[in-house]
Coordinates of C-alpha atoms in Angstrom, one line a residue:
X232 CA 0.0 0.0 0.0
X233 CA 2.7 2.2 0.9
X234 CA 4.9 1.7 -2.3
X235 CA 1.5 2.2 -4.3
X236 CA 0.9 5.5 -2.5
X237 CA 4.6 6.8 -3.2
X238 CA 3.9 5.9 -7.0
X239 CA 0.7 7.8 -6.7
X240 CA 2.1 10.6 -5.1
X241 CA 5.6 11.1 -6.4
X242 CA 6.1 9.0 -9.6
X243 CA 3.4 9.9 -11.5
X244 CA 3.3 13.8 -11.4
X245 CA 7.3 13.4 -12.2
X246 CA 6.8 11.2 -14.7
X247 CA 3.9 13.6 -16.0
X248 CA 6.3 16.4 -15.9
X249 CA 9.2 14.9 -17.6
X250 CA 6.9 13.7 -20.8
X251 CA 5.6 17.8 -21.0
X252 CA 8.8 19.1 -21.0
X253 CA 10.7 17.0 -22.8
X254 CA 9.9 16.8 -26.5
X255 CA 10.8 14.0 -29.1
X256 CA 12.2 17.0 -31.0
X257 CA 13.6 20.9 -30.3
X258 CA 10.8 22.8 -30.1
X259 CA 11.9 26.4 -31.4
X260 CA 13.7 24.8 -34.8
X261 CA 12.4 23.7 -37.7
X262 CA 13.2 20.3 -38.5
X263 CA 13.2 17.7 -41.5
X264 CA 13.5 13.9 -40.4
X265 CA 15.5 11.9 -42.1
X266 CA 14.5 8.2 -42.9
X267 CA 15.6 5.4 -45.0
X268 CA 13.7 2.1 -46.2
X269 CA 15.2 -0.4 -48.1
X270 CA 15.1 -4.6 -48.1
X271 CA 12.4 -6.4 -46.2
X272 CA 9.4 -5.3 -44.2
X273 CA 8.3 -7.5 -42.0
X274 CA 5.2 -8.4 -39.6
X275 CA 6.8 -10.0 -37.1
X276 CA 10.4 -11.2 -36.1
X277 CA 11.4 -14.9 -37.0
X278 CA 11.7 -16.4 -32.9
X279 CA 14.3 -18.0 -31.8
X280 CA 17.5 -18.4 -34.4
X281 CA 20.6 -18.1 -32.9
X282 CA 23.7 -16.7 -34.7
X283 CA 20.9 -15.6 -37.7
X284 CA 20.8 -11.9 -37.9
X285 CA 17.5 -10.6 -38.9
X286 CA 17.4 -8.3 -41.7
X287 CA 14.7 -6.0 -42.3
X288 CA 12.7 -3.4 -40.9
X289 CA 9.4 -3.8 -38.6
X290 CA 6.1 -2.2 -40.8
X291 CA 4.3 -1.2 -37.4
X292 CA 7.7 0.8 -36.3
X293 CA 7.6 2.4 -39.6
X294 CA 4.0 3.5 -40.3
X295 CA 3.8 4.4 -36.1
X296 CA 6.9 6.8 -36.6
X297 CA 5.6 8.2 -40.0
X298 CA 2.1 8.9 -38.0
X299 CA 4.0 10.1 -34.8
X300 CA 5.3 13.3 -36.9
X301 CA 1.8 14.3 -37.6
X302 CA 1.5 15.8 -34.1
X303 CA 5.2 17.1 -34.0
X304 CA 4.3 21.1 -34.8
X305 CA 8.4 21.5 -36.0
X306 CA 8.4 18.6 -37.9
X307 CA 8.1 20.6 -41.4
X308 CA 9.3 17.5 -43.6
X309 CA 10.3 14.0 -44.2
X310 CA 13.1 13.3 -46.2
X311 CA 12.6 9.3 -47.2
X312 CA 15.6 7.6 -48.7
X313 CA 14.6 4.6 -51.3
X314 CA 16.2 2.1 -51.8
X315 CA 14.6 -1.9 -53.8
X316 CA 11.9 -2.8 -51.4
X317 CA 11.2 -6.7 -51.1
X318 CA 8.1 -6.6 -49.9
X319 CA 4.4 -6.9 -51.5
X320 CA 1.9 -4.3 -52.5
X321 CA -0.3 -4.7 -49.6
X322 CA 2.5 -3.5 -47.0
X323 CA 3.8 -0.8 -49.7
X324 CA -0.1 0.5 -49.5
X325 CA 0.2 0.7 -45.8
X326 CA 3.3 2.5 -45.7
X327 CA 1.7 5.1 -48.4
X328 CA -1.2 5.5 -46.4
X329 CA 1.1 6.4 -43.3
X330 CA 3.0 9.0 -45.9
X331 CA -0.3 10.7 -47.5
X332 CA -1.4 11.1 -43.6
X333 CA 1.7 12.8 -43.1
X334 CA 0.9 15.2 -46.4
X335 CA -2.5 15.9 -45.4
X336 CA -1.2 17.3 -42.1
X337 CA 0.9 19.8 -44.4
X338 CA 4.0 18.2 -43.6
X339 CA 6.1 18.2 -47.0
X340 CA 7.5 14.9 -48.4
X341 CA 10.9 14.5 -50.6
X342 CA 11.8 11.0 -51.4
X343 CA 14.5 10.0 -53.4
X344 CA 15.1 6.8 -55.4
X345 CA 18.2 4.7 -55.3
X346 CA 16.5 2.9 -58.4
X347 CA 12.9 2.2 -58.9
X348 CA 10.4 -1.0 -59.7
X349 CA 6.8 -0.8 -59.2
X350 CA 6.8 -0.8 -55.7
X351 CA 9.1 1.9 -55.0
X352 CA 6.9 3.8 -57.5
X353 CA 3.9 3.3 -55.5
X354 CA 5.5 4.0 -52.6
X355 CA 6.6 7.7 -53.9
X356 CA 4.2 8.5 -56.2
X357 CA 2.4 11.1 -53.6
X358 CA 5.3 12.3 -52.5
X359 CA 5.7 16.4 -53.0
X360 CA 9.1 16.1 -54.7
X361 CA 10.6 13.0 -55.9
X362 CA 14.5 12.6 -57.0
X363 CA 16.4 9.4 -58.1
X364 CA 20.0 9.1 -58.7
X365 CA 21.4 10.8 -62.0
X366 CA 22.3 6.2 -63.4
X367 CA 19.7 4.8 -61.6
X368 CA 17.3 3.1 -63.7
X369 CA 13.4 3.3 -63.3
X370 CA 12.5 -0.7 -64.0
X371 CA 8.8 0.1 -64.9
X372 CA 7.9 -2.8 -67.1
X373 CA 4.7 -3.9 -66.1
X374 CA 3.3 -6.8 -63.7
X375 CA 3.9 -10.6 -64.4
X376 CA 3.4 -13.7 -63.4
X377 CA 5.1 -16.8 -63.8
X378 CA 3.6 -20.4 -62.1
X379 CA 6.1 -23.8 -63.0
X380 CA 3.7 -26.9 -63.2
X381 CA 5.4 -30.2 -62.3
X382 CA 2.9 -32.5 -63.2
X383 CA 5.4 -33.7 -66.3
X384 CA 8.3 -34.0 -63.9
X385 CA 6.3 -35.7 -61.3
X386 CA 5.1 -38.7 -63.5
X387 CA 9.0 -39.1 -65.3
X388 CA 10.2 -39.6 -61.3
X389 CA 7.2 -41.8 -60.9
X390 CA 5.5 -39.7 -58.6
X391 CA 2.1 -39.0 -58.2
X392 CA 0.7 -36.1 -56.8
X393 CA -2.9 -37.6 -55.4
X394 CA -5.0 -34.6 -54.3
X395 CA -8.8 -33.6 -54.0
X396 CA -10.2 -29.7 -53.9
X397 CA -13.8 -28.4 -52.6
X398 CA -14.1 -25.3 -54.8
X399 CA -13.8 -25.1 -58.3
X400 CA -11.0 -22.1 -58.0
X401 CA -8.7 -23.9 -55.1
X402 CA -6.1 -24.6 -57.2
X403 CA -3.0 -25.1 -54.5
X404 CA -2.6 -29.0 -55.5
X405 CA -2.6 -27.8 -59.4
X406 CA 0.8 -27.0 -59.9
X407 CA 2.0 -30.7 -58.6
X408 CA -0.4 -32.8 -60.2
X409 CA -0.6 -30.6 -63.7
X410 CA 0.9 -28.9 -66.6
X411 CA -1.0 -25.9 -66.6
X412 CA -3.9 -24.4 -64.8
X413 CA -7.3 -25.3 -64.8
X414 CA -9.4 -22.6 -66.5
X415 CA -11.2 -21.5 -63.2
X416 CA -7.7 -21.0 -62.2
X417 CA -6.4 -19.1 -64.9
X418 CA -9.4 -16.4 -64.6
X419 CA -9.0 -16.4 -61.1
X420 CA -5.3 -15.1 -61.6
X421 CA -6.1 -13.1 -64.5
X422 CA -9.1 -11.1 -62.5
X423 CA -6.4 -10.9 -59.4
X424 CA -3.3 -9.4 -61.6
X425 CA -6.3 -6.9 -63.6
X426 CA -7.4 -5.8 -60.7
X427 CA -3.6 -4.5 -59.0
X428 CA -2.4 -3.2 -62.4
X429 CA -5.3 -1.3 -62.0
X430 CA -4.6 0.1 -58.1
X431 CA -1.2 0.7 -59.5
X432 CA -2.2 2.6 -62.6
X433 CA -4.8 4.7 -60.2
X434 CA -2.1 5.6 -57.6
X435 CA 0.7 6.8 -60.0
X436 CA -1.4 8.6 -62.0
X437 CA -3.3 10.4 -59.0
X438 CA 0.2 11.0 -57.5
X439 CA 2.2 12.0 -60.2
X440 CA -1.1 14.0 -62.1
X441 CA -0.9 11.5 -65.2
X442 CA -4.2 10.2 -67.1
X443 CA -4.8 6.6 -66.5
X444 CA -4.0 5.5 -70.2
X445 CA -0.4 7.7 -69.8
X446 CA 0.3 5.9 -66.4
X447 CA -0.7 2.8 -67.3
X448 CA 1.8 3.2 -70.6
X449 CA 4.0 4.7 -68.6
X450 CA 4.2 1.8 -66.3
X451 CA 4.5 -0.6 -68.8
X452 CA 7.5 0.4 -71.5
X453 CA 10.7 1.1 -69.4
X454 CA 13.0 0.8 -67.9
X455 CA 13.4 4.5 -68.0
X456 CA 16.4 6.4 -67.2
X457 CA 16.5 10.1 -64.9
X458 CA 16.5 11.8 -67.6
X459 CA 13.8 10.4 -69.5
X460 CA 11.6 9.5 -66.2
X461 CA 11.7 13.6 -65.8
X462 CA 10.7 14.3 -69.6
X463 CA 7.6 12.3 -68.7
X464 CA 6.4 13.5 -65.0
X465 CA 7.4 9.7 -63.6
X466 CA 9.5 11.7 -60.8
X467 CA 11.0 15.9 -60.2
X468 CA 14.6 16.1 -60.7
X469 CA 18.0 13.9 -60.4
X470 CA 20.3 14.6 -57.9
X471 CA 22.9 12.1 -55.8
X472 CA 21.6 11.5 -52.5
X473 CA 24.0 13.8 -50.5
X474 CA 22.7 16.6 -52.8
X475 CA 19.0 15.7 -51.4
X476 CA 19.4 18.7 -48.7
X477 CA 19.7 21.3 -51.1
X478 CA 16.6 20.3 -52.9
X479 CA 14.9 20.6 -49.1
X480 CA 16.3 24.0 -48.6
X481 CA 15.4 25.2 -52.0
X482 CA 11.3 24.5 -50.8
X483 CA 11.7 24.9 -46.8
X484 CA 14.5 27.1 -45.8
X485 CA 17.2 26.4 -43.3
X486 CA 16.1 24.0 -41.7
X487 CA 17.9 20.8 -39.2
X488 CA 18.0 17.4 -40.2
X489 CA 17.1 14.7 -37.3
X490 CA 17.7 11.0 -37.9
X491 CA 14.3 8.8 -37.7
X492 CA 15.8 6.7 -35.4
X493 CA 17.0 9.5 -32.7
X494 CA 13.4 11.0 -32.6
X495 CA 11.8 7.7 -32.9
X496 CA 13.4 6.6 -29.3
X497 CA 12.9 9.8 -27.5
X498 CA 9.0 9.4 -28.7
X499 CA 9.1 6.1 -27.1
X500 CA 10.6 7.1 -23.7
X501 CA 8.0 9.7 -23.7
X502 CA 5.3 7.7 -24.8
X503 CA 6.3 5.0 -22.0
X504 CA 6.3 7.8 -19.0
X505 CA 3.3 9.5 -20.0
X506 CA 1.7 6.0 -19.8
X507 CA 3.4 5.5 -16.6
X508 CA 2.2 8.7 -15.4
X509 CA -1.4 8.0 -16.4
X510 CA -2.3 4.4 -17.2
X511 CA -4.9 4.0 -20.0
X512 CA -6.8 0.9 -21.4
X513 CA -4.7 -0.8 -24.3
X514 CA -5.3 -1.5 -27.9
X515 CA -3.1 -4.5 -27.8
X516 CA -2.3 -5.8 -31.3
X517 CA -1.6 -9.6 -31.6
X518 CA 0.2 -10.8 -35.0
X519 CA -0.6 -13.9 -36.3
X520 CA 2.3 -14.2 -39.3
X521 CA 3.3 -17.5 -41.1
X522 CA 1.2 -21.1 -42.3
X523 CA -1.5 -22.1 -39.1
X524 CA 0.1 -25.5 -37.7
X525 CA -1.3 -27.4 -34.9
X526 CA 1.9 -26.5 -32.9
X527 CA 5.4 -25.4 -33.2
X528 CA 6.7 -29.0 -33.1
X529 CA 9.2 -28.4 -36.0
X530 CA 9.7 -25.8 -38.9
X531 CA 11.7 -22.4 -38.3
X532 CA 10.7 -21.2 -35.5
X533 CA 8.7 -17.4 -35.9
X534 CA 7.7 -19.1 -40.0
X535 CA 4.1 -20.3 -38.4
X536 CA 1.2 -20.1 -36.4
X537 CA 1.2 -21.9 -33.7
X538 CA -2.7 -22.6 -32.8
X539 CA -1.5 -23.8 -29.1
X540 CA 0.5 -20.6 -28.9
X541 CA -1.9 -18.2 -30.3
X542 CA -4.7 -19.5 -28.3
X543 CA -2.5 -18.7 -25.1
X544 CA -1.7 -15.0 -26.3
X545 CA -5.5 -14.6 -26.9
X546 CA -6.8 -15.5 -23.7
X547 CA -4.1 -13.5 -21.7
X548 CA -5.6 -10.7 -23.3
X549 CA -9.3 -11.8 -23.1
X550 CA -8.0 -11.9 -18.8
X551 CA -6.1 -8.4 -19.0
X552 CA -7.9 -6.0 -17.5
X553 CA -5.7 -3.2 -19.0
X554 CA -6.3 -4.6 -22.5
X555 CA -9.6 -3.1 -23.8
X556 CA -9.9 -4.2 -27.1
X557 CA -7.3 -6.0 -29.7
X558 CA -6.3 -5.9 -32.7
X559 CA -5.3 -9.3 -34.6
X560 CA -2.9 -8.6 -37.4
X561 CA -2.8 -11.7 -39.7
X562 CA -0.2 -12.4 -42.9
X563 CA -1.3 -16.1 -43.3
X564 CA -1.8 -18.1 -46.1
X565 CA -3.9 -20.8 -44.2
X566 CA -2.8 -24.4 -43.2
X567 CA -4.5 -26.5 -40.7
X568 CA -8.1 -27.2 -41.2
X569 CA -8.2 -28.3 -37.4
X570 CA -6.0 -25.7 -36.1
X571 CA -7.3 -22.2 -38.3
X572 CA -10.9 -23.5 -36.6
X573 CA -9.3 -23.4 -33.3
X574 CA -8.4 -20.8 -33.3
X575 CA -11.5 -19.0 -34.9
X576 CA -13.0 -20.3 -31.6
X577 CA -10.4 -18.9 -29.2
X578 CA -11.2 -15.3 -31.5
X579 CA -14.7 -16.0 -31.3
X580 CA -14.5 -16.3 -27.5
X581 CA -12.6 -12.8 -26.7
X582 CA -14.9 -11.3 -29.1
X583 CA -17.9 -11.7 -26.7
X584 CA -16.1 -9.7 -23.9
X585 CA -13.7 -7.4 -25.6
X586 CA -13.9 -5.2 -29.3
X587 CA -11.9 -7.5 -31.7
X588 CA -10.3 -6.1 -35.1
X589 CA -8.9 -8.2 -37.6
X590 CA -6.2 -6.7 -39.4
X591 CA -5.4 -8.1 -43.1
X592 CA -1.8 -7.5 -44.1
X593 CA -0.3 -9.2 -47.4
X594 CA -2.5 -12.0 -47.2
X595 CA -5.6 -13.3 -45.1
X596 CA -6.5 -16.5 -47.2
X597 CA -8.1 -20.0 -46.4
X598 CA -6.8 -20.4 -43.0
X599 CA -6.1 -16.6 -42.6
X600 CA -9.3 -15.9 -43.5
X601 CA -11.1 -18.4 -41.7
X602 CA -8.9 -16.8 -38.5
X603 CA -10.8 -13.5 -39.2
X604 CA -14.5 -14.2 -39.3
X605 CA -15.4 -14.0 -35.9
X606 CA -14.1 -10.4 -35.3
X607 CA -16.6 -7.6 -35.1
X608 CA -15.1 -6.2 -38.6
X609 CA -12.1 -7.0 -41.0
X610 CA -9.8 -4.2 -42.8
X611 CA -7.8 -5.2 -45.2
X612 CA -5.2 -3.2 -47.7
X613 CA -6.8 -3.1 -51.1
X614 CA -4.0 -5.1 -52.6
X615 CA -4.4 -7.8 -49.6
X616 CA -4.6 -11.4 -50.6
X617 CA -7.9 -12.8 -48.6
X618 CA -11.1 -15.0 -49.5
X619 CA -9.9 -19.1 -50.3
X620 CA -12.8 -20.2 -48.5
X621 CA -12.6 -23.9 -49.9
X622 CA -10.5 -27.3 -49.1
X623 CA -7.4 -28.9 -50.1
X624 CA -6.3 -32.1 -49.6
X625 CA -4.3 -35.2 -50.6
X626 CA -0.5 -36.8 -50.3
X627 CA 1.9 -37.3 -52.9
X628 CA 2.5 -41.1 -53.7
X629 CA 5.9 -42.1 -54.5
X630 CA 5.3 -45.8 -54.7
X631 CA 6.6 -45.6 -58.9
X632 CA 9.9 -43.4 -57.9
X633 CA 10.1 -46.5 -55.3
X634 CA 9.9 -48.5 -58.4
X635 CA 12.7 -46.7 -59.9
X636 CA 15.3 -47.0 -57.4
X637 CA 15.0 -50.9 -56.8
X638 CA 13.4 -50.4 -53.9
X639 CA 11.1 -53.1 -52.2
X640 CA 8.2 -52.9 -49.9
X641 CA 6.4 -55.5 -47.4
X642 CA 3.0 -54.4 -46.1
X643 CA 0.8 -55.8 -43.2
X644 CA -2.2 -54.1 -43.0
X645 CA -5.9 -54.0 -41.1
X646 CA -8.6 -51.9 -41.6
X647 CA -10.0 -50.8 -45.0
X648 CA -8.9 -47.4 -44.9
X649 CA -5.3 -48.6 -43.4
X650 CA -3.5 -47.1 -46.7
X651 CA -5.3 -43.5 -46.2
X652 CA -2.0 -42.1 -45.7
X653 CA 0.7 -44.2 -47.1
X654 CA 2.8 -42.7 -49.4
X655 CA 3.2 -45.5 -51.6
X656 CA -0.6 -45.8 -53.0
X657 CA -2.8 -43.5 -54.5
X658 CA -6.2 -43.6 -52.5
X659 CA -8.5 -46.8 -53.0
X660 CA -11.9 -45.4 -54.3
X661 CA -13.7 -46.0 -50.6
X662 CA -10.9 -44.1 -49.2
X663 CA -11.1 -41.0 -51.6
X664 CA -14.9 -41.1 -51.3
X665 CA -14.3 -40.6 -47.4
X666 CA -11.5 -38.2 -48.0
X667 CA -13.8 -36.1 -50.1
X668 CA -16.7 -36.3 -47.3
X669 CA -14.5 -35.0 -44.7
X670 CA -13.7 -31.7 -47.0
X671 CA -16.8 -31.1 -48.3
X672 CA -18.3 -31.3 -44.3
X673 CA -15.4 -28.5 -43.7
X674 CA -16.5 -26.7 -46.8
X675 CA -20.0 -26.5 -45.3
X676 CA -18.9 -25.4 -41.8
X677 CA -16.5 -23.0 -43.4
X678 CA -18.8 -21.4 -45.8
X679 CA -21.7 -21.2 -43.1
X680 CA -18.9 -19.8 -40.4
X681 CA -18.1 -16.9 -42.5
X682 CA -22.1 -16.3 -43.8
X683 CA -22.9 -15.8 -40.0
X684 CA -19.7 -13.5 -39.3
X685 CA -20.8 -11.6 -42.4
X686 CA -24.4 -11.8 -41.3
X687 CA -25.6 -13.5 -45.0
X688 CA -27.0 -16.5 -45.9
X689 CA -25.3 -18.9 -46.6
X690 CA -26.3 -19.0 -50.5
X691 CA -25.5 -15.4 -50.6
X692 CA -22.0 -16.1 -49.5
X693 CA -21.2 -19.5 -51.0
X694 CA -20.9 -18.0 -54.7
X695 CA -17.7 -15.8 -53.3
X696 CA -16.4 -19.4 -51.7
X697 CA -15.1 -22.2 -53.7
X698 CA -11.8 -21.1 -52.8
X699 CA -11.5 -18.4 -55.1
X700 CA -9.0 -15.3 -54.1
X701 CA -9.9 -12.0 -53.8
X702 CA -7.5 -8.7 -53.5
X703 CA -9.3 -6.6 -50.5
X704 CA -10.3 -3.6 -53.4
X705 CA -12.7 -7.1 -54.7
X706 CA -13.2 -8.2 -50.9
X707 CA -14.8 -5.0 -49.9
X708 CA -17.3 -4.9 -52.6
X709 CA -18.5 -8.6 -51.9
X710 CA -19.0 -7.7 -48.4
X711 CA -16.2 -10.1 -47.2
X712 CA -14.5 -7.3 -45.4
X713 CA -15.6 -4.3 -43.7
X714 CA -13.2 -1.8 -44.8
X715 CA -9.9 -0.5 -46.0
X716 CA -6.9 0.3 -44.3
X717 CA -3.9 -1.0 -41.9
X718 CA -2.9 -2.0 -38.8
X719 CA -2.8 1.5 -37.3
X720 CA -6.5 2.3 -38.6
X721 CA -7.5 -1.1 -37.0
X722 CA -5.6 0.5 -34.2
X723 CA -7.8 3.9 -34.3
X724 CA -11.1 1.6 -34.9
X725 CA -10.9 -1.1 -31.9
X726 CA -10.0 2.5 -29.7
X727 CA -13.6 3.7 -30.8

């Protein structure tokens, strides 16, 4: 009682004080910060490899700092260093959202180019003044798509890929057991690749003031070099990167440069003692990144979701009092019929006590999707990878590469269905017949599941089933998600 008092009475106003008085930034100067992204974004941080360093840079960090300099009154700038992203569209839309925020708030934005491809155009195609290096090479050539089929290679090794689908569109198993997509496949593809050219044409050409036929043959017939890339509006001038602050001065004065990561900390102290000072209820935001497993039993650790270990992390939240709502950030591509509807019950359960958000990062599909139904709504980035609501299944049988290699095998078996997961028959037609009951049951709990967290019928949903994929721009319009946006407008939502 005592030691609470004390905090009460002398930690608290201190801590108060110190976070007033103590800015991320000097006050009375005007000030550009200076950030640089390049390689990997990532969700999460791979767990648990020694001696591995992790390269890459954390999206929450980045899109929390970008929003952070909203409310920084001297922040008069951001100076954003480019260089090749690896990283998909839906987390480049994230981090542009972050950066038009930061416009809006009449903070100017410079970015410059080490070399361009289509995501580093989308990523500075708002910007207010965009530079590239006087060599570098703008790689705008388009979109493509290129899917190797091994059904040819599998039957010279005498392998055979034995695999049933629910849903004409889940096309997983096709690439082993054909030589070229189905045609539900192929138009699901083609409708998914139409519809990001077409987010990518819309966002240079509003960024960059271009009509949508001169983006989109913009975008299309590089590479194009600084030079050229000016001629044509693609970006503002060429300049080495060291020459970058004399381009800021030319549109903002004299003005002090501050690294990212020097204010970034100091927010972070401050943020930490005002909370200290003044406890208030948490948003807390649970990533769910990687393939849904059962358990963590083997793989890389940090590469999967653990339904075991996600289930814990969601009910210590559901039993933190200081948690008032959450936010579950997912990047899955599904997995584990058994484990994704485990934990849809463990999300189900902390959604009838606290506000639950599901956040959609690159991709939300089968599994990830199936992880997102029973929050109260679902954002998602418009290039997001969601919907798959259908089944997969099978095994691959080697018994012919077996064959190949001299090698003999003795069987004792009982029970009819005793081969159901040997490796070295294809199913027998009673066990295929039970194979495909099992899926099509899941099919029907997974379709009906996701009707009654969209609150339709289940005839109304079931056409946007069959395990075809949707970007989020296609979700929204079906009604299979709520909204568009990121993490931090999740963030901004479950707060509500």
């Amino acid at each position: 009682m005592i030691s609470w008092m004390l905090r009460w009475v002398l930690w608290r106003p201190l801590a108060l004080l110190v976070s007033l008085v103590w800015p991320a930034l000097p006050r009375r100067k005007s000030v550009v910060v200076r950030m640089r992204l390049s390689g990997r974004v990532l969700e999460s941080l791979p767990r648990g490899l020694p001696f591995v360093p992790v390269q890459g840079v954390m999206l929450g960090e980045v899109t929390a700092m970008l929003r952070a300099l909203i409310d920084q009154p001297n922040v008069v700038g951001l100076r954003l260093e480019v260089g090749r992203m690896e990283t998909g569209i839906a987390r480049i839309q994230e981090i542009r959202r972050a950066l038009q925020a930061l416009r809006a708030a009449g903070k100017r934005v410079h970015v410059h180019l080490d070399g361009a491809g289509m995501r580093e155009m989308l990523l500075a195609c708002d910007a207010d003044h965009i530079s590239c290096a006087p060599m570098a090479s703008l790689d705008l050539v388009g979109i493509r798509s290129e899917v190797t089929y091994l059904g040819g290679l599998a039957a010279t090794l005498g392998v055979h890929p034995d695999f049933e689908a629910v849903g004409d569109y889940k096309s997983f198993a096709e690439r082993f057991v054909r030589t070229g997509p189905t045609s539900a496949a192929h138009a699901n593809s083609e409708a998914l690749f139409a519809d990001l050219w077409d987010q990518l044409v819309r966002a240079v050409a509003a960024g960059r003031g271009l009509t949508l036929e001169r983006a989109a043959e913009l975008l299309g017939s590089g590479p194009w070099g600084a030079e050229d890339a000016i001629r044509h509006g693609l970006i503002d001038s060429a300049c080495y990167a060291d020459d970058v602050g004399k381009e800021i001065k030319k549109a903002l004065g004299k003005v002090r440069s501050v690294p990212a990561s020097r204010f970034w900390s100091r927010n972070q102290r401050i943020r930490r003692l005002r909370h200290r000072a003044w406890p208030r209820p948490l948003v807390a935001v649970v990533p769910a990144s990687g393939q849904i497993v059962p358990s963590t039993s083997g793989g890389v650790p940090g590469s999967a979701i653990s339904a075991r270990t996600l289930s814990r992390q969601l009910k210590q939240v559901r039993k933190d009092d200081q948690v008032a709502a959450v936010v579950l950030r997912i990047d899955s591509p599904g997995g584990s019929a058994d484990a994704s509807d485990l934990i849809w019950r463990d999300v189900r359960r902390l959604a009838a006590e606290k506000p639950v958000i599901a956040s959609m990062g690159e991709m939300a599909a089968s599994g990830g999707y199936y992880m997102a139904m029973a929050a109260h709504q679902i954002l998602a980035q418009p290039g997001t990878m969601t919907g798959s609501i259908g089944v997969v299944g099978g095994k691959v049988n080697i018994g012919g590469l077996y064959e190949h290699l001299g090698i003999q095998r003795t069987v004792i078996a009982h029970g009819d269905h005793s081969g159901m997961y040997s490796l070295a028959e294809d199913f027998s037609e009673s066990e295929r017949a039970r194979l495909r009951e099992r899926m099509e049951e899941f099919y029907r709990t997974f379709v009906s599941k996701a009707a009654e967290g969209r609150s339709m019928a289940y005839e109304e949903l079931e056409p946007h089933a069959r395990g075809r994929v949707w970007t989020g721009r296609q979700a929204l319009k079906l009604g299979l998600i709520d909204g568009l946006g990121g993490v931090s407008d999740a963030v901004v939502l479950a707060s509500e």
